[in-house]
Short mmCIF file of C-alpha atoms in Angstrom, two decimals:
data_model
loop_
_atom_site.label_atom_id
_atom_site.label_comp_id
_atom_site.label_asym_id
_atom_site.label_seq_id
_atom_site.Cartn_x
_atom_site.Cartn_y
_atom_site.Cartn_z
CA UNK A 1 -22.89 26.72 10.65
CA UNK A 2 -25.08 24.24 11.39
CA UNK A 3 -24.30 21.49 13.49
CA UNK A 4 -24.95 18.85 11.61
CA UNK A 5 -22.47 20.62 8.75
CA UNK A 6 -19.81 20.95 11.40
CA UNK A 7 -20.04 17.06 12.66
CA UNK A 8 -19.58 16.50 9.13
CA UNK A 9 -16.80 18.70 9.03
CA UNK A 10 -15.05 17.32 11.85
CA UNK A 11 -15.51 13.90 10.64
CA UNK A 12 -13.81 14.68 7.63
CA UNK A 13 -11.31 16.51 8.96
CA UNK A 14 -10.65 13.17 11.30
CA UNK A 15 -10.37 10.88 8.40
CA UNK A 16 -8.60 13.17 6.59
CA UNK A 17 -5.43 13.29 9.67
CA UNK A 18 -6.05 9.80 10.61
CA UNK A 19 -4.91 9.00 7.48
CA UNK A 20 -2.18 10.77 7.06
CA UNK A 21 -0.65 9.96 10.60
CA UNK A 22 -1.49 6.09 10.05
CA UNK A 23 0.39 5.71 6.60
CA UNK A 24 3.36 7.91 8.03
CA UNK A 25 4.01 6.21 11.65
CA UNK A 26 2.14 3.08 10.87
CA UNK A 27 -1.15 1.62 13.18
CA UNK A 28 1.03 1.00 16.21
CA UNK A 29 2.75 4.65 16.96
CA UNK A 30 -0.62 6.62 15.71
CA UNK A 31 -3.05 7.42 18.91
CA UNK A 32 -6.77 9.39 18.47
CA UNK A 33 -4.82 11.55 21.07
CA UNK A 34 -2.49 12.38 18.17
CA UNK A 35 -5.10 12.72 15.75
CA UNK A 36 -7.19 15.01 17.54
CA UNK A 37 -4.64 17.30 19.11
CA UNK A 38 -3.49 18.01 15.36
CA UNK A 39 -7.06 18.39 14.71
CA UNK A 40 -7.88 20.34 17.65
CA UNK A 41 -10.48 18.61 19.27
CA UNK A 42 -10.41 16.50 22.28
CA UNK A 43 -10.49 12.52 22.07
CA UNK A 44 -13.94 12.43 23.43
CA UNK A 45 -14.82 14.42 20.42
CA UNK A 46 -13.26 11.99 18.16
CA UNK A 47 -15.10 9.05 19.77
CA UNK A 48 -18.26 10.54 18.90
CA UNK A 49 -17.05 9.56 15.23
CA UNK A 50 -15.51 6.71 15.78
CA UNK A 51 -15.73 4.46 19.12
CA UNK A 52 -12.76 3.27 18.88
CA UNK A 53 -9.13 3.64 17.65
CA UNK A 54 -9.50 0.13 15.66
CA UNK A 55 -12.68 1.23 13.75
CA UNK A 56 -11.37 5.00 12.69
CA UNK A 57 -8.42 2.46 11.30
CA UNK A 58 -10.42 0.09 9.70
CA UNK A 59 -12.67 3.32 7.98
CA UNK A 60 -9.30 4.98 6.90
CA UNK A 61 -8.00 1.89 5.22
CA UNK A 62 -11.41 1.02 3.51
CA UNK A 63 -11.51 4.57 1.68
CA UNK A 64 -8.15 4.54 1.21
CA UNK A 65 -7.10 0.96 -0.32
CA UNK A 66 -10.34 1.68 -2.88
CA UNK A 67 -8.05 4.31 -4.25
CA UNK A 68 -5.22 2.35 -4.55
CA UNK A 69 -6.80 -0.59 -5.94
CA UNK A 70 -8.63 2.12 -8.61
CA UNK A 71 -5.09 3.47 -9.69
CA UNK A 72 -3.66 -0.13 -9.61
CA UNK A 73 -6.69 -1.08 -12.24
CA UNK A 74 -6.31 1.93 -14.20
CA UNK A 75 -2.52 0.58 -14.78
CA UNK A 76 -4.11 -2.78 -16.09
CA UNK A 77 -5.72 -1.17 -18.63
CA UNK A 78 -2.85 0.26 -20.13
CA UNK A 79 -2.11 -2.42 -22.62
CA UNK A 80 -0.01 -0.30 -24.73
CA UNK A 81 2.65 -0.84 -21.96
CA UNK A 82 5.32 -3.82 -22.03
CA UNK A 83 4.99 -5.88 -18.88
CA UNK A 84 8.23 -4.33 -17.23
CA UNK A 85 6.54 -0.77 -17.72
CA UNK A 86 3.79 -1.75 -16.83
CA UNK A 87 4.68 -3.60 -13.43
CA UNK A 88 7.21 -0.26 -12.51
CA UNK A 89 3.61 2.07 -13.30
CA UNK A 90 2.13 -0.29 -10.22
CA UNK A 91 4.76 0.03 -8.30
CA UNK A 92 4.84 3.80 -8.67
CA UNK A 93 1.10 4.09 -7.60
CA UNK A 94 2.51 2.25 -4.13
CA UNK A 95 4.84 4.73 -4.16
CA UNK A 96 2.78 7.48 -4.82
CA UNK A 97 0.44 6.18 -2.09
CA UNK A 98 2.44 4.45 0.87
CA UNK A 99 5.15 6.99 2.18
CA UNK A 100 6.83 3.54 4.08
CA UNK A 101 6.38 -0.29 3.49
CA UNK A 102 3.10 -1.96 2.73
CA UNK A 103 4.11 -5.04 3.83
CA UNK A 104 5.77 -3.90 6.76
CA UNK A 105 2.27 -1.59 7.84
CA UNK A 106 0.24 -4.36 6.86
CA UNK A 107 2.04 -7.44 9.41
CA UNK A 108 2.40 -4.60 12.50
CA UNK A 109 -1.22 -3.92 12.33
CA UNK A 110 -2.15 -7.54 12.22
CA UNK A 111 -0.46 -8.34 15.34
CA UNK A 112 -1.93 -5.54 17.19
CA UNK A 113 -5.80 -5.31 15.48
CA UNK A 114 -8.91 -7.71 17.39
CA UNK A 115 -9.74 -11.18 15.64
CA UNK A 116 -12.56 -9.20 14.07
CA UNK A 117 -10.48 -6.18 13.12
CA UNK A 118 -7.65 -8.82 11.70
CA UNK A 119 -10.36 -10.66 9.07
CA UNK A 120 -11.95 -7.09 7.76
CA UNK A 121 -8.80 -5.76 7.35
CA UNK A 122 -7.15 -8.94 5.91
CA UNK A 123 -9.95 -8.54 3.45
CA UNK A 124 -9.61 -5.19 2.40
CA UNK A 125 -5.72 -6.34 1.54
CA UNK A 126 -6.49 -9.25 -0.33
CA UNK A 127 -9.38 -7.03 -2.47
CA UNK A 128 -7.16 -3.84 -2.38
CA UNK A 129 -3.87 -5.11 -2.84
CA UNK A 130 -3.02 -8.87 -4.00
CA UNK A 131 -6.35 -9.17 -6.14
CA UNK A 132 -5.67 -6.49 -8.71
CA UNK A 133 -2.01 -6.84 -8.01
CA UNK A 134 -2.24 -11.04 -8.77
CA UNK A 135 -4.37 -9.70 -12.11
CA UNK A 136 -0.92 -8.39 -13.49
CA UNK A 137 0.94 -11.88 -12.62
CA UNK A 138 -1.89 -13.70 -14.41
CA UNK A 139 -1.47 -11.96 -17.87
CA UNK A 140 0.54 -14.69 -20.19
CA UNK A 141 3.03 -12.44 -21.12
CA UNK A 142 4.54 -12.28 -17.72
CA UNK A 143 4.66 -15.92 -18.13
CA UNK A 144 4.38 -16.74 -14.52
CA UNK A 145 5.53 -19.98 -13.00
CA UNK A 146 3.77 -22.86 -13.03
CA UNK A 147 4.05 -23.61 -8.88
CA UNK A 148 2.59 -20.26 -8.25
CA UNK A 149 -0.81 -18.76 -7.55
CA UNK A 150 -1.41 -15.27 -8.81
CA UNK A 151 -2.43 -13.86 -5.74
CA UNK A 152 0.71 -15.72 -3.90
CA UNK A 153 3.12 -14.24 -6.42
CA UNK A 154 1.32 -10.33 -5.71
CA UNK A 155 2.44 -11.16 -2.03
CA UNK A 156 5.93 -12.26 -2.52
CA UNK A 157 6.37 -9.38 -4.72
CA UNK A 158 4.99 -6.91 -2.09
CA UNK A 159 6.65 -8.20 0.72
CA UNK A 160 9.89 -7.83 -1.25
CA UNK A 161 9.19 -4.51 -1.95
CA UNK A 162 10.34 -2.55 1.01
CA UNK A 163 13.88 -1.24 -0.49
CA UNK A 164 11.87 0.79 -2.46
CA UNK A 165 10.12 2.67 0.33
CA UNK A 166 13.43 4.02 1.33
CA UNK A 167 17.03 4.89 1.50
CA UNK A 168 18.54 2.66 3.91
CA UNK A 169 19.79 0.59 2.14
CA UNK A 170 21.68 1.98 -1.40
CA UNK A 171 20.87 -0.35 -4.05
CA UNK A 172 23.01 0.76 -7.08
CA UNK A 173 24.63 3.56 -5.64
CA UNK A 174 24.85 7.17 -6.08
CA UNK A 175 24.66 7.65 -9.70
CA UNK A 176 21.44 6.58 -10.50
CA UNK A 177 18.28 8.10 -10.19
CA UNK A 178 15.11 7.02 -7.91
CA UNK A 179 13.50 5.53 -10.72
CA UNK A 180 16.27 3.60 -11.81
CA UNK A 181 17.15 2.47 -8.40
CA UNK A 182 12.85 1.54 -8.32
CA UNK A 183 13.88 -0.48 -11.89
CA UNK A 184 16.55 -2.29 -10.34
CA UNK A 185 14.73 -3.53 -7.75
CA UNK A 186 12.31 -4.90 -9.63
CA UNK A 187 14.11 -6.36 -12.15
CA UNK A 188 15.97 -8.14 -8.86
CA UNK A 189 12.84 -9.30 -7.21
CA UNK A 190 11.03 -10.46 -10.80
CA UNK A 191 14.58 -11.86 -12.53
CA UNK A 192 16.41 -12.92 -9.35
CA UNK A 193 20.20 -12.08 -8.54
CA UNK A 194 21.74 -13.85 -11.28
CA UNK A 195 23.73 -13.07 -14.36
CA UNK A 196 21.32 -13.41 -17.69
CA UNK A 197 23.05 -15.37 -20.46
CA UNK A 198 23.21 -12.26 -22.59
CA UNK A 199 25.42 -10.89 -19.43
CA UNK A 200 27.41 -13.19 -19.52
CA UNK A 201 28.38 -13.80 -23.03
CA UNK A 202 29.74 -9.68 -22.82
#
């Protein structure tokens, strides 16, 4: 093999653990020591691909949060679905992508990225993530209040998200399914805690 093929190879092979190990433990508890021992190559190694721990990071999430945001839009177009359906089809794609919290991932990496780091990655979440996300919340059947910003509702509703990437804490109990308990929390987080009037009239 070549060497140029097998730098190519290793770099994919890099991006391809990195991400995997940062969307699993998060930013803070994933190390290029980590990375490249499951790789098996030594850090130095990895550094020829990526100086630094914060740019392999920054490369993962750019690749990565383009696929999301792809799946997210592909959702959009599926007019045929009611809002509700459609709004539980993004948050599956979450799901399907994001093994633990967005939000959570998001604010830990934040605190620990460079001023630089912080602003391209803030932008990849705003493009990624509340952009296509704040596209849903501006269609007028959702009918979305007056005081608040598209992209500042796709926020609130990620940040409230976390129940669902988990099973700490057992909203509705044992005898529903995942995707009822993922409906529930929705409906809780888009509806609020409170009776409806057709609740209470039964």
């Amino acid at each position: 093999m070549k060497r140029t093929e097998q730098l190519e190879k290793t770099r994919a092979a890099i991006l391809r653990t990195a991400t995997r190990l940062f969307l699993q433990k998060g930013f803070a508890q994933t190390s290029t020591r980590d990375i490249a021992k499951e790789i098996g190559i030594t850090q130095p190694a990895l550094y020829h691909h990526f100086s630094d721990k914060e740019v392999l990071f920054l490369s993962v999430m750019t690749d990565f949060s383009g696929k999301v945001r792809a799946d997210i839009n592909k959702v959009l177009r599926k007019h045929k679905l009611s809002p509700e359906e459609q709004l539980f089809e993004i948050v599956k794609v979450l799901k399907k992508h994001h093994p633990i919290s967005i939000y959570d991932q998001y604010n830990q990496a934040m605190q620990l990225l460079s001023k630089s780091a912080q602003r391209k990655f803030n932008m990849i979440f705003v493009m990624d993530y509340l952009i296509p996300i704040g596209e849903y919340f501006k269609q007028p059947e959702f009918n979305l209040r007056a005081d608040l910003l598209p992209k500042e509702a796709a926020e609130l509703f990620l940040a409230s998200l976390t129940p669902v990437f988990g099973t700490y804490q057992v909203i509705g109990g044992q005898a529903i399914t995942n995707d009822q308990r993922t409906k529930l929390i929705i409906d809780c987080i888009v509806n609020g805690l409170k009776r409806t009037p057709k609740e209470e009239i039964i």
